[in-house]
XYZ file of C-alpha atoms in Angstrom:
515
model
C 26.789 -19.710 -66.199
C 23.149 -18.808 -65.574
C 23.009 -15.340 -64.029
C 19.723 -13.744 -63.006
C 19.572 -10.438 -61.104
C 17.179 -10.066 -58.189
C 13.970 -8.741 -59.681
C 12.068 -5.937 -57.894
C 9.016 -8.177 -57.518
C 10.967 -10.524 -55.241
C 12.047 -7.798 -52.808
C 8.778 -7.688 -50.810
C 9.082 -11.417 -50.157
C 12.618 -11.096 -48.840
C 11.779 -8.070 -46.729
C 9.225 -10.188 -44.890
C 11.969 -12.568 -43.737
C 12.658 -11.951 -40.081
C 15.651 -12.807 -37.959
C 15.793 -16.513 -37.245
C 14.666 -17.815 -33.919
C 17.577 -19.155 -31.872
C 16.251 -22.663 -32.510
C 15.324 -22.349 -36.171
C 18.477 -22.141 -38.264
C 20.531 -23.724 -40.994
C 23.363 -26.077 -40.096
C 26.777 -24.462 -39.692
C 28.029 -24.905 -43.243
C 25.159 -23.259 -45.052
C 25.493 -19.576 -45.789
C 25.368 -16.774 -48.303
C 27.686 -17.318 -51.305
C 27.745 -21.084 -50.889
C 27.897 -23.688 -53.650
C 25.478 -26.624 -53.653
C 26.023 -29.778 -55.692
C 24.505 -29.629 -59.157
C 22.457 -32.297 -60.928
C 22.179 -35.188 -61.499
C 22.657 -35.286 -57.713
C 20.246 -33.536 -55.382
C 21.632 -31.104 -52.847
C 20.881 -31.715 -49.180
C 19.802 -28.767 -47.041
C 19.332 -29.233 -43.315
C 19.142 -27.391 -40.049
C 17.460 -27.121 -36.661
C 13.930 -26.249 -35.590
C 11.137 -26.853 -33.103
C 10.326 -30.566 -32.877
C 7.076 -31.237 -34.698
C 7.161 -27.999 -36.692
C 6.652 -27.941 -40.451
C 9.572 -26.549 -42.445
C 9.187 -25.548 -46.086
C 12.362 -24.974 -48.112
C 12.140 -23.053 -51.385
C 14.773 -22.321 -54.004
C 13.991 -19.144 -55.904
C 15.513 -17.501 -58.956
C 13.925 -14.280 -60.067
C 10.175 -14.842 -60.116
C 10.478 -18.622 -60.368
C 10.357 -21.178 -57.582
C 12.765 -23.848 -58.744
C 12.218 -26.278 -55.882
C 9.868 -26.428 -52.902
C 9.848 -29.154 -50.254
C 8.127 -29.464 -46.872
C 9.249 -31.721 -44.000
C 8.583 -32.133 -40.289
C 11.236 -31.365 -37.673
C 12.156 -34.594 -35.901
C 14.379 -36.104 -33.213
C 15.450 -35.032 -29.745
C 17.625 -32.208 -31.070
C 15.091 -31.013 -33.620
C 16.416 -31.629 -37.128
C 14.917 -30.885 -40.525
C 16.491 -32.196 -43.700
C 15.373 -31.855 -47.323
C 16.531 -32.835 -50.782
C 16.223 -30.063 -53.335
C 15.166 -30.975 -56.841
C 18.145 -31.535 -59.189
C 19.470 -28.167 -60.367
C 21.793 -27.406 -63.283
C 24.945 -25.407 -62.630
C 24.612 -21.643 -62.342
C 22.927 -19.044 -60.189
C 22.590 -16.953 -58.162
C 19.603 -18.336 -56.259
C 17.826 -17.459 -53.014
C 17.211 -20.278 -50.557
C 14.335 -19.691 -48.162
C 13.382 -21.889 -45.208
C 10.094 -21.215 -43.415
C 9.058 -22.843 -40.143
C 5.429 -23.065 -39.064
C 5.006 -23.952 -35.387
C 1.907 -23.343 -33.302
C 0.645 -20.867 -35.903
C 3.875 -18.874 -35.659
C 5.843 -18.509 -38.891
C 9.596 -17.898 -38.873
C 11.711 -17.510 -42.007
C 15.412 -17.564 -42.743
C 17.141 -17.178 -46.071
C 20.442 -17.444 -47.920
C 21.488 -15.223 -50.820
C 23.869 -15.654 -53.741
C 23.651 -19.461 -53.699
C 25.298 -21.151 -56.683
C 25.149 -24.689 -58.047
C 28.219 -26.478 -59.327
C 30.624 -29.098 -57.971
C 31.612 -29.315 -54.301
C 35.016 -30.738 -53.340
C 36.317 -31.566 -49.854
C 40.005 -30.823 -49.230
C 41.539 -32.780 -46.337
C 44.852 -33.706 -44.771
C 47.612 -32.125 -42.737
C 49.969 -29.153 -42.995
C 50.932 -29.390 -46.681
C 47.240 -29.082 -47.515
C 46.926 -26.437 -44.809
C 49.584 -24.081 -46.271
C 47.902 -20.893 -47.441
C 48.363 -19.167 -50.774
C 50.566 -16.538 -49.095
C 53.127 -19.242 -48.218
C 53.834 -20.571 -51.709
C 56.056 -19.558 -54.622
C 54.783 -16.516 -56.576
C 52.276 -15.849 -53.812
C 51.383 -12.290 -54.858
C 50.580 -13.403 -58.405
C 48.439 -16.261 -57.123
C 46.626 -14.057 -54.618
C 45.748 -11.610 -57.377
C 44.062 -14.401 -59.344
C 41.285 -14.616 -56.756
C 39.481 -11.639 -58.263
C 39.196 -13.474 -61.590
C 37.332 -16.468 -60.115
C 34.262 -15.091 -58.306
C 32.408 -18.364 -58.923
C 34.931 -20.378 -56.914
C 33.654 -20.253 -53.344
C 35.634 -21.019 -50.182
C 34.716 -22.518 -46.797
C 37.000 -23.562 -43.926
C 36.202 -25.549 -40.807
C 37.830 -24.687 -37.492
C 40.434 -26.848 -35.805
C 38.324 -28.913 -33.448
C 38.599 -32.403 -31.994
C 36.050 -34.562 -30.209
C 35.882 -37.947 -28.509
C 32.393 -38.471 -29.934
C 30.871 -37.953 -33.368
C 29.435 -34.447 -33.654
C 26.243 -33.733 -35.556
C 27.413 -30.299 -36.691
C 30.635 -28.296 -36.790
C 31.517 -26.770 -33.441
C 32.973 -23.707 -35.142
C 33.722 -22.281 -38.587
C 36.896 -20.370 -39.455
C 35.857 -19.063 -42.866
C 32.182 -18.924 -43.785
C 31.315 -19.328 -47.460
C 33.134 -16.548 -49.268
C 34.094 -15.176 -52.643
C 37.911 -15.446 -52.968
C 39.891 -12.371 -51.968
C 43.532 -11.626 -51.320
C 42.778 -11.677 -47.601
C 40.941 -14.974 -47.296
C 43.269 -16.789 -49.691
C 46.323 -15.874 -47.659
C 45.240 -15.232 -44.097
C 48.467 -16.044 -42.245
C 50.446 -19.282 -42.157
C 48.726 -22.684 -42.035
C 45.286 -21.149 -41.555
C 43.131 -20.435 -44.634
C 42.880 -20.799 -47.460
C 44.622 -23.993 -48.611
C 46.852 -23.246 -51.608
C 46.514 -26.761 -53.035
C 42.737 -26.695 -52.639
C 42.393 -23.212 -54.157
C 44.624 -23.812 -57.195
C 42.977 -27.177 -57.843
C 39.577 -25.465 -57.707
C 40.452 -22.547 -59.951
C 41.854 -24.940 -62.585
C 38.558 -26.832 -62.516
C 36.515 -23.631 -62.716
C 38.531 -22.363 -65.654
C 38.082 -25.622 -67.567
C 34.502 -26.467 -66.636
C 33.222 -22.879 -66.688
C 30.838 -23.316 -63.790
C 30.921 -22.792 -59.998
C 33.235 -24.817 -57.765
C 32.757 -25.015 -53.997
C 35.840 -25.805 -51.920
C 35.505 -27.054 -48.337
C 38.779 -27.098 -46.387
C 38.946 -29.404 -43.361
C 42.597 -29.898 -42.395
C 44.945 -29.877 -39.399
C 48.740 -29.950 -39.511
C 50.748 -32.747 -37.902
C 47.885 -35.247 -37.814
C 47.868 -38.961 -38.735
C 45.380 -40.760 -40.930
C 43.964 -42.477 -37.825
C 42.675 -39.165 -36.454
C 40.642 -38.632 -39.645
C 39.260 -42.178 -39.690
C 36.106 -43.505 -38.079
C 36.257 -46.343 -35.598
C 34.603 -48.511 -38.245
C 37.398 -47.817 -40.727
C 40.144 -48.380 -38.152
C 38.640 -51.665 -37.016
C 39.206 -53.026 -40.536
C 42.928 -52.591 -39.922
C 42.928 -54.028 -36.406
C 43.061 -50.668 -34.626
C 40.858 -49.608 -31.741
C 42.133 -47.388 -28.918
C 45.055 -44.988 -29.388
C 48.124 -46.508 -27.676
C 49.163 -44.360 -24.718
C 52.770 -44.256 -25.906
C 51.654 -42.599 -29.153
C 49.655 -39.972 -27.304
C 52.639 -39.182 -25.111
C 55.055 -39.118 -28.034
C 53.109 -36.658 -30.134
C 51.339 -34.525 -27.569
C 54.245 -34.051 -25.192
C 57.392 -34.257 -27.297
C 56.268 -32.767 -30.609
C 54.754 -29.343 -30.052
C 54.050 -28.927 -33.767
C 51.798 -31.968 -33.992
C 48.029 -31.772 -33.968
C 45.734 -34.306 -32.298
C 46.845 -37.879 -32.918
C 44.137 -39.733 -30.998
C 42.168 -42.132 -33.141
C 39.005 -40.710 -34.769
C 39.004 -37.340 -32.971
C 39.143 -35.293 -36.197
C 36.749 -37.587 -38.003
C 34.345 -36.943 -35.118
C 34.668 -33.144 -35.136
C 35.701 -32.113 -38.661
C 34.391 -34.779 -41.083
C 31.356 -36.440 -39.507
C 29.470 -33.107 -39.303
C 29.920 -32.664 -43.078
C 28.411 -36.006 -44.073
C 24.968 -34.568 -44.893
C 26.583 -32.442 -47.597
C 26.217 -33.640 -51.189
C 29.692 -33.536 -52.747
C 31.404 -34.280 -56.044
C 34.688 -35.608 -54.627
C 37.662 -35.123 -52.304
C 41.376 -34.411 -52.477
C 43.846 -35.352 -49.742
C 47.419 -34.398 -48.785
C 48.558 -36.300 -45.700
C 50.985 -38.996 -44.612
C 54.003 -37.223 -43.160
C 52.800 -37.876 -39.605
C 52.440 -41.568 -40.367
C 56.137 -41.883 -41.177
C 56.430 -42.152 -37.402
C 53.086 -43.704 -36.477
C 51.603 -47.010 -37.666
C 53.742 -46.699 -40.805
C 53.398 -50.313 -41.862
C 49.609 -50.162 -41.583
C 49.136 -47.231 -43.955
C 48.511 -49.606 -46.874
C 45.379 -50.600 -44.940
C 44.374 -47.436 -43.074
C 44.434 -45.095 -46.060
C 42.340 -47.269 -48.419
C 40.010 -47.947 -45.481
C 39.566 -44.203 -44.923
C 38.643 -43.703 -48.581
C 36.116 -46.543 -48.537
C 34.581 -45.362 -45.279
C 34.323 -41.714 -46.344
C 32.587 -42.817 -49.533
C 30.075 -44.962 -47.691
C 29.454 -42.320 -45.031
C 28.972 -39.367 -47.395
C 26.650 -41.478 -49.542
C 24.506 -42.417 -46.559
C 24.624 -38.970 -44.956
C 23.482 -37.275 -48.166
C 20.464 -39.578 -48.461
C 22.099 -41.435 -51.330
C 23.018 -38.338 -53.366
C 26.824 -38.367 -53.043
C 28.245 -41.053 -55.313
C 29.152 -44.128 -53.194
C 32.342 -44.349 -55.265
C 33.055 -40.620 -55.505
C 36.448 -39.615 -56.978
C 39.236 -39.294 -54.430
C 42.554 -37.655 -55.311
C 45.682 -37.600 -53.187
C 49.228 -36.264 -53.191
C 51.989 -38.828 -52.911
C 54.398 -37.435 -50.326
C 57.092 -34.982 -51.297
C 60.478 -34.876 -49.565
C 61.538 -34.270 -45.975
C 65.298 -34.318 -45.311
C 68.217 -34.567 -47.709
C 71.066 -34.872 -45.191
C 69.260 -36.895 -42.513
C 66.638 -38.773 -44.513
C 63.605 -40.469 -43.050
C 63.595 -43.972 -44.545
C 59.852 -44.268 -43.949
C 59.025 -41.653 -46.577
C 59.330 -44.068 -49.530
C 57.474 -46.681 -47.469
C 54.528 -44.325 -46.958
C 54.598 -43.318 -50.639
C 54.306 -46.982 -51.588
C 51.606 -47.646 -48.996
C 49.616 -44.630 -50.237
C 48.896 -46.732 -53.331
C 48.014 -49.865 -51.309
C 51.391 -51.199 -52.526
C 50.476 -51.078 -56.214
C 52.611 -48.026 -56.988
C 49.948 -46.287 -59.058
C 46.347 -45.117 -58.848
C 43.650 -46.019 -59.596
C 44.230 -49.679 -58.768
C 42.091 -52.693 -57.746
C 42.116 -51.764 -54.045
C 41.641 -48.048 -54.685
C 39.210 -47.628 -57.593
C 38.266 -44.189 -58.890
C 41.293 -42.550 -57.262
C 43.990 -40.342 -58.758
C 47.469 -39.448 -57.521
C 49.780 -36.462 -57.854
C 53.438 -37.495 -57.504
C 55.438 -34.841 -55.612
C 58.796 -36.469 -54.778
C 60.530 -34.252 -57.363
C 59.372 -31.012 -55.730
C 61.795 -30.845 -52.776
C 62.401 -27.396 -51.294
C 65.416 -27.510 -48.994
C 65.338 -23.760 -48.266
C 61.629 -23.488 -47.483
C 61.206 -21.043 -44.573
C 58.505 -23.388 -43.237
C 60.888 -26.349 -43.089
C 61.889 -28.606 -45.950
C 58.914 -30.868 -45.187
C 56.767 -27.997 -46.522
C 57.785 -27.370 -50.153
C 56.430 -24.159 -51.600
C 55.630 -25.321 -55.130
C 51.976 -26.029 -54.563
C 51.081 -24.926 -58.096
C 52.617 -28.071 -59.599
C 51.016 -30.294 -56.962
C 47.572 -28.809 -57.567
C 47.935 -28.964 -61.346
C 48.858 -32.657 -61.212
C 45.799 -33.270 -59.035
C 43.702 -31.330 -61.526
C 44.903 -33.561 -64.363
C 43.840 -36.599 -62.349
C 40.433 -35.079 -61.679
C 39.961 -34.304 -65.358
C 40.658 -37.931 -66.231
C 38.976 -39.754 -63.350
C 36.268 -37.449 -61.981
C 35.251 -35.948 -65.321
C 36.073 -38.834 -67.653
C 38.370 -37.030 -70.082
C 40.408 -39.946 -71.403
C 42.582 -37.639 -73.495
C 44.231 -36.135 -70.420
C 47.577 -37.687 -69.374
C 47.567 -37.850 -65.582
C 49.960 -40.664 -64.640
C 53.717 -40.913 -64.851
C 55.350 -43.974 -66.435
C 55.129 -47.245 -64.517
C 56.793 -50.624 -65.215
C 54.747 -53.050 -67.240
C 57.204 -55.965 -67.424
C 60.680 -56.718 -66.067
C 62.896 -59.255 -67.850
C 66.191 -60.379 -66.281
C 69.117 -61.662 -68.340
C 71.598 -63.162 -65.909
C 74.050 -64.217 -68.634
C 74.523 -60.569 -69.508
C 74.029 -59.077 -66.028
C 71.183 -56.740 -66.901
C 67.411 -56.411 -66.774
C 65.021 -54.642 -69.112
C 62.241 -52.670 -67.463
C 59.488 -51.962 -69.965
C 57.242 -49.049 -69.023
C 53.606 -48.512 -69.960
C 54.284 -45.319 -71.905
C 56.991 -43.404 -73.705
C 59.750 -42.067 -71.486
C 61.475 -38.730 -71.217
C 64.937 -39.396 -69.733
C 66.292 -36.148 -68.319
C 69.737 -37.382 -67.241
C 71.768 -40.499 -66.463
C 70.225 -42.932 -63.980
C 73.370 -43.809 -62.034
C 72.045 -44.261 -58.489
C 68.265 -44.030 -58.479
C 67.754 -47.690 -59.433
C 68.871 -50.242 -56.848
C 69.012 -54.023 -56.751
C 69.445 -56.544 -53.947
C 70.580 -60.138 -53.872
C 68.663 -61.026 -50.706
C 68.413 -60.609 -46.970
C 71.351 -60.423 -44.581
C 71.558 -62.245 -41.255
C 69.595 -59.382 -39.693
C 66.760 -60.044 -42.177
C 67.491 -56.755 -43.902
C 68.058 -56.212 -47.604
C 71.335 -54.721 -48.759
C 70.627 -52.482 -51.708
C 73.217 -51.757 -54.391
C 72.977 -48.806 -56.807
C 72.535 -50.099 -60.353
C 73.369 -47.914 -63.374
C 70.637 -47.643 -65.975
C 70.170 -46.351 -69.489
C 67.302 -46.222 -71.955
C 67.917 -48.059 -75.236
C 64.399 -47.375 -76.550
C 61.414 -45.129 -75.940
C 59.773 -47.381 -73.328
C 62.641 -49.479 -71.936
C 65.188 -48.847 -69.197
C 68.121 -51.269 -68.982
C 69.515 -51.760 -65.467
C 72.910 -53.452 -65.105
C 74.053 -55.473 -62.079
C 77.569 -56.765 -62.673
C 78.880 -59.349 -60.201
C 75.421 -60.498 -59.069
C 74.420 -64.054 -59.914
C 70.927 -63.603 -58.474
C 68.600 -60.622 -58.027
C 65.913 -60.707 -55.348
C 64.390 -57.302 -56.038
C 64.739 -54.005 -57.860
C 63.469 -50.596 -56.837
C 63.366 -47.049 -58.178
C 63.569 -43.727 -56.293
C 63.312 -45.481 -52.942
C 64.581 -42.672 -50.729
C 63.365 -39.671 -48.805
C 64.888 -37.204 -51.307
C 65.423 -39.129 -54.558
C 66.185 -36.216 -56.893
C 66.564 -32.466 -57.138
C 63.724 -30.095 -57.989
C 61.963 -31.388 -61.117
C 65.076 -33.397 -61.954
C 64.108 -37.003 -61.448
C 65.527 -38.979 -64.366
C 62.276 -40.446 -65.715
C 59.191 -38.508 -66.800
C 56.398 -39.094 -69.280
C 56.798 -37.678 -72.755
C 53.221 -36.399 -72.674
C 52.661 -34.025 -69.787
C 56.134 -34.415 -68.253
C 54.783 -36.290 -65.244
C 57.334 -38.011 -62.992
C 57.537 -41.777 -62.803
C 56.493 -42.788 -59.266
C 58.713 -44.945 -57.108
C 58.338 -48.721 -57.296
C 59.713 -51.887 -55.769
C 59.508 -55.330 -57.355
C 60.416 -58.608 -55.658
C 61.272 -61.729 -57.650
C 60.699 -65.332 -56.654
């Protein structure tokens, strides 16, 4: 960490800075204490000014001017936008913008600006849960004081029918973490998953991490997707029956109209240079366009990548790392059968990430973290520490290229069926930790019924070797498919039967059809 106190010689310069004209200002998500993206990328800084004016942006540390760029204010609204020179991680810096218009000079400045990695945190209510809502909340809240170089920012809950240039409102301006802003009420700010993910990164990388929370509970993937992304999946206008269902019968749901949150809460952020994004969403899609999620979610990732790359003038990686949480549980006694479907579709039906349709992604499995007694409803499990740590492992491996880090649970490599002996051998891609007998979590089917539905039969399983699970199916002369953990609530807390030996990561669900 590069730390340079403000030298006395710089004070006269800063004292000359006057209050910004109502027109001349930074965009909404620039402020004191912010984190800008470090090199090799260049950070974008933009704002508003008088059309035709000259704006000079300087980055200063101590007596040194690190970067200085001048641009003209353009467009009907009056926009200025600069790329700073690449800056190594560290700080603090002072960012000064000076507008010259008709011989009048106006200056604005930001203090305590750091450089590091910036991550976007998106999704619905499980990402929205604050630190005060999780297990061991007081201990986690106290950790904030130990991570002053993790900086927090939260957008407001806003929707729009058109793409906004800037955020309409900000809930939490760039801030150093405190007990108050980490746990300000329920489902407000700051996101527990986002915070814990960020502090793990900061502890490992030993440089600043900027966390930008843009989430809204009870919202589907379609609301966070651009019209361009939705068109790739054959979607255009929000069906009226969906609007009525969610806005009039479900008072807990947020906006479900197509693209309205993309327009108001993501599109304004596109000029920001970022390192990557993490995502926790999908519960709302168990009741909305469920069978399209294997298209809509990958399309969102692709479109966000393209849009952030273009918006940042080519500085955000066009294939930036994207992590997501595979859905946890909902109901044990009255299960929602679409939960395993969404989990499968979250991987574009591969069962794991990254995969050919979702490159440079990483996944945190959460189906073993059910919390039936959660005071926020069982759909909101309180163990966000484990979720965030599993995301962090994925980021270490995918975003930061540490190939030594185990970040995936075991997944089947081959399946061999032996009909003469009524069993199949499922060979996994890594060594297995079997925690208990697999009596009901594997299921097989012999085919479709008259109603074109599969009848699934529990199939006992055991592990005869370190990588193989043997599933028996007595009385079946033909097997059409096998699946694992295909239920809303497949196992008790951290008690799924199959984990990895290294890292104790749960095996994700899978389904395999045979010819």
